[in-house]
Structures are given as C-alpha cells and as structure tokens.
Tab-separated table of C-alpha atoms in Angstrom:
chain	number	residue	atom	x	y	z
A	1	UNK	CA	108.033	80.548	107.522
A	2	UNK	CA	111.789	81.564	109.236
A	3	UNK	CA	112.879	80.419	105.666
A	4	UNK	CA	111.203	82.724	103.703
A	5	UNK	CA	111.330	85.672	106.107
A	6	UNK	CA	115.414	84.951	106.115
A	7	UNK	CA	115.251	84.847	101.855
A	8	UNK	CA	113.232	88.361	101.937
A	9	UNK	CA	115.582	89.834	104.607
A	10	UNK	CA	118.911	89.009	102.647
A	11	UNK	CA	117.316	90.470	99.419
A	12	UNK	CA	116.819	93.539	101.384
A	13	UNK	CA	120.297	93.546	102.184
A	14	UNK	CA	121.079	92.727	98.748
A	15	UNK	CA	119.168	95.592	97.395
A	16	UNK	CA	120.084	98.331	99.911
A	17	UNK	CA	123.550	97.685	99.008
A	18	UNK	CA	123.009	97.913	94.748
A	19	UNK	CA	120.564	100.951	95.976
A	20	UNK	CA	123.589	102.411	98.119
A	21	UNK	CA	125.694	102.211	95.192
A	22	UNK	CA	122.913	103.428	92.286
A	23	UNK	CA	122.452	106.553	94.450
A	24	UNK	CA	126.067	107.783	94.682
A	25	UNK	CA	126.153	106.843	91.018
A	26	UNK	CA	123.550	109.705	90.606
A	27	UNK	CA	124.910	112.091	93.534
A	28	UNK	CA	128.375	111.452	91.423
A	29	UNK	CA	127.208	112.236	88.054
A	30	UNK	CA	124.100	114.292	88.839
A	31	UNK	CA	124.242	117.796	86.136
A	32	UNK	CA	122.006	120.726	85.049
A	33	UNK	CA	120.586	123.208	87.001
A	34	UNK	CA	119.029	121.481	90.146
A	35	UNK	CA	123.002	120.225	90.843
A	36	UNK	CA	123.617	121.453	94.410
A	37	UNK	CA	120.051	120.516	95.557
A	38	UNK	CA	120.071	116.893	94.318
A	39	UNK	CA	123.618	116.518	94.864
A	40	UNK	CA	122.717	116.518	98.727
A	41	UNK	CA	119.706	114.650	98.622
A	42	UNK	CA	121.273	111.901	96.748
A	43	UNK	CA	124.119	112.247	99.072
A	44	UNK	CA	121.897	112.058	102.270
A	45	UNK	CA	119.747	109.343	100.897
A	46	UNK	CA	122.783	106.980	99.958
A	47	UNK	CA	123.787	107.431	103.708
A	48	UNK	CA	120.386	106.524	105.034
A	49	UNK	CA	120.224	103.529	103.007
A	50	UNK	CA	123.681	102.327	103.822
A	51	UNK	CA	122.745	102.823	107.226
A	52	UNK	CA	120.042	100.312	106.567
A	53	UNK	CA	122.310	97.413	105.424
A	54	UNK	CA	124.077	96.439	109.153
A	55	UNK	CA	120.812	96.501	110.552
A	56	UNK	CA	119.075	94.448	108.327
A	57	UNK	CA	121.993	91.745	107.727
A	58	UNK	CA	121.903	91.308	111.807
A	59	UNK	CA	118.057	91.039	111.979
A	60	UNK	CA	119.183	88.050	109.456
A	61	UNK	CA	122.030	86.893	112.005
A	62	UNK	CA	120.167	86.893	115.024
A	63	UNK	CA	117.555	84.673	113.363
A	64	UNK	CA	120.734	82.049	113.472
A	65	UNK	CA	120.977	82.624	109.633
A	66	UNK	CA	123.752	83.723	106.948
A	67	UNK	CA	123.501	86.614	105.040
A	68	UNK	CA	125.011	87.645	102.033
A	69	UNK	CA	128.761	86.987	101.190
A	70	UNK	CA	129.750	88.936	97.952
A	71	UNK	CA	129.206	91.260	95.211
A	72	UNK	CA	127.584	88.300	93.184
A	73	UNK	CA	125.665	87.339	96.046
A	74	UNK	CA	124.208	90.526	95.866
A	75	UNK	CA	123.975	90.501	92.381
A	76	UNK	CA	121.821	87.566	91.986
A	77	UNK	CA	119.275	88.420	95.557
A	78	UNK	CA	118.741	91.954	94.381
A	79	UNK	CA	116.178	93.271	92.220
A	80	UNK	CA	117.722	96.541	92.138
A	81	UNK	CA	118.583	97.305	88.510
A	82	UNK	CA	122.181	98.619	87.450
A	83	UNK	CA	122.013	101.906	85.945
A	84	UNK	CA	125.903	102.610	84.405
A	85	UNK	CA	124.895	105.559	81.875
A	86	UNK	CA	126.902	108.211	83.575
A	87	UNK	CA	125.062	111.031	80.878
A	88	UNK	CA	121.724	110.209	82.470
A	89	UNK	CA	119.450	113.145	83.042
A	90	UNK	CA	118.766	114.503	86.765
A	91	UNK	CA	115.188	113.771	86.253
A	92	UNK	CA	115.548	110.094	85.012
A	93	UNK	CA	117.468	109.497	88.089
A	94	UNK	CA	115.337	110.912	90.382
A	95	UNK	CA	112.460	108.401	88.972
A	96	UNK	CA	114.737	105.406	88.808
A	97	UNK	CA	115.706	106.211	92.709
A	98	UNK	CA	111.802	106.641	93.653
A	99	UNK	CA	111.121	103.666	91.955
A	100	UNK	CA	113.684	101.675	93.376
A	101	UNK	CA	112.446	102.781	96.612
A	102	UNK	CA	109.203	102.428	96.267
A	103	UNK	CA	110.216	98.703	95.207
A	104	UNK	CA	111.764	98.429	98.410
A	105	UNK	CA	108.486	99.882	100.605
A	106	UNK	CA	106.835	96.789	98.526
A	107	UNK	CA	109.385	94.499	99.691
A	108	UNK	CA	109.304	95.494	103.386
A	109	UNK	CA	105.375	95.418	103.133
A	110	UNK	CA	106.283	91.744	102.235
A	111	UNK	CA	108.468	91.103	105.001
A	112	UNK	CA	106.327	92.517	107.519
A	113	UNK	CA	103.604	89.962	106.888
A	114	UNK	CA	106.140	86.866	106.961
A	115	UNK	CA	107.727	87.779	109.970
A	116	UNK	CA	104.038	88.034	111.270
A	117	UNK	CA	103.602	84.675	109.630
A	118	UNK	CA	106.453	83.091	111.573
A	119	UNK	CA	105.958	84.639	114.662
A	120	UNK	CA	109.278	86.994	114.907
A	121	UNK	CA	107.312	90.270	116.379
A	122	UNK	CA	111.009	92.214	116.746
A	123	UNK	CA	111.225	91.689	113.000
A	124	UNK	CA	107.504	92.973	112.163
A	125	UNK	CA	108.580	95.800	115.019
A	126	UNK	CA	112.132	97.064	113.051
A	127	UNK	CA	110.541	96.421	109.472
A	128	UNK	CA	107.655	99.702	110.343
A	129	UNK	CA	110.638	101.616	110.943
A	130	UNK	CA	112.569	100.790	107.830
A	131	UNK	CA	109.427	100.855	105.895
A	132	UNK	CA	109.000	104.639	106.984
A	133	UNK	CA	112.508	105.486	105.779
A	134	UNK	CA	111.746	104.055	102.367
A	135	UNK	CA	108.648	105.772	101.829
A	136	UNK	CA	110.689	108.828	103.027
A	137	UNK	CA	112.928	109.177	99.949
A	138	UNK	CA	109.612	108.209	97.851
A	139	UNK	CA	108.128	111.271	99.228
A	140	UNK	CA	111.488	113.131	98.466
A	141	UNK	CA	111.967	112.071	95.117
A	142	UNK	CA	108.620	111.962	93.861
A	143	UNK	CA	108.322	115.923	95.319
A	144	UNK	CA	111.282	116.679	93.339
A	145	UNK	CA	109.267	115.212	90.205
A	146	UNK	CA	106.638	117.864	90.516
C-alpha cells in the first residue's frame, strides 16, 4: 500500500511541476481583451501550484522514499499534457488549465484513499488541504468560462 501511495505522490509532483510550467506558458502568452485579468490569475495560480511541489516531494521523503530526479522523470510520471502553441486562445487555455486541475482534484481524491489504505493519516490529513487548492483554480477557471 506505501508503494502505491509513494507512485501517486511522485506523479503529483510530476504533474504540479508540467502544470507550473503550462500555466506560465499561458500567463506568458495570454492575448485579447481579458489580458490583465488572466494575466494575474495565471500568474497567481502558477505560484500556488509551485508552492505545492516541495511539499508534496517531502510528504514522499519522509515516507523514506525517492522522488523525482529530472525533467524526463517528470515527463514520463505526469499526465499533464504539453501545450507549446504559443497563438492559443485565452479561452482554450483557461479550459486546458481547469481541466488539468480538475485532473489533479481526481488524482488527490486517489491519494487520499491509499494513504487511508496504508495507514499514513498525516498524508490523508495534507492531501484535504491540497485537494482544496486544486478545486480552487477549478472554481476560478471554470468562473472565468461563464
């Protein structure tokens, strides 16, 4: 059960770090009339996630496991998907971010019930907190939809 709880954990390292990146993509290349306002919020968001990744790879330590090592490494754990069209529209972003964190809301769902499953109750604690984040920018982005 540690085992799989450790493989979920690193894959949510792995994909906060693509997601990190995907987001400042967007706040980078973000155009059109909603500019300043999703400018920021991409901004903001990419900070909150990369705030994310240090506490998640030493949930992984402190279960006297390794997390990830590299850009491949995170390459091949996340399920996160690259997104290099710079001309993208501000409204295809803001669905490919809400998706991408609703993914992740899935994913923590996930973990929550295998660190239940192997006993590690300051894992299930930290994972309601990171869950809430995630569904957060969900809320955010899928507002900004309307």
């Amino acid at each position: 059960a540690k085992k799989a709880l450790v493989e979920e954990l690193n894959a949510a390292v792995a994909d906060h770090f693509a997601l990190y990146l995907k987001t400042k993509n967007f706040h980078w290349h973000v155009a059109g009339p909603r500019f300043h306002d999703l400018h920021l919020m991409f901004d903001d968001q990419a900070t909150a996630v990369f705030g994310l990744i240090d506490l998640i790879a030493e949930r992984v330590r402190k279960l006297d496991a390794d997390t990830v090592t590299s850009i491949g490494n995170i390459a091949r754990r996340t399920a996160v998907k690259d997104q290099d069209n710079a001309a993208l529209s501000a409204e295809k972003m803001v669905t490919e971010l809400r998706d991408d964190n609703a993914a992740l809301v899935a994913r923590f769902k996930a973990i929550k019930e295998l660190a239940g499953d192997a006993g590690d109750n300051a894992t299930e604690g930290l994972v309601d907190d990171w869950t809430d984040q995630a569904e957060r920018r969900v809320w955010f982005l899928s507002q900004t939809l309307k």
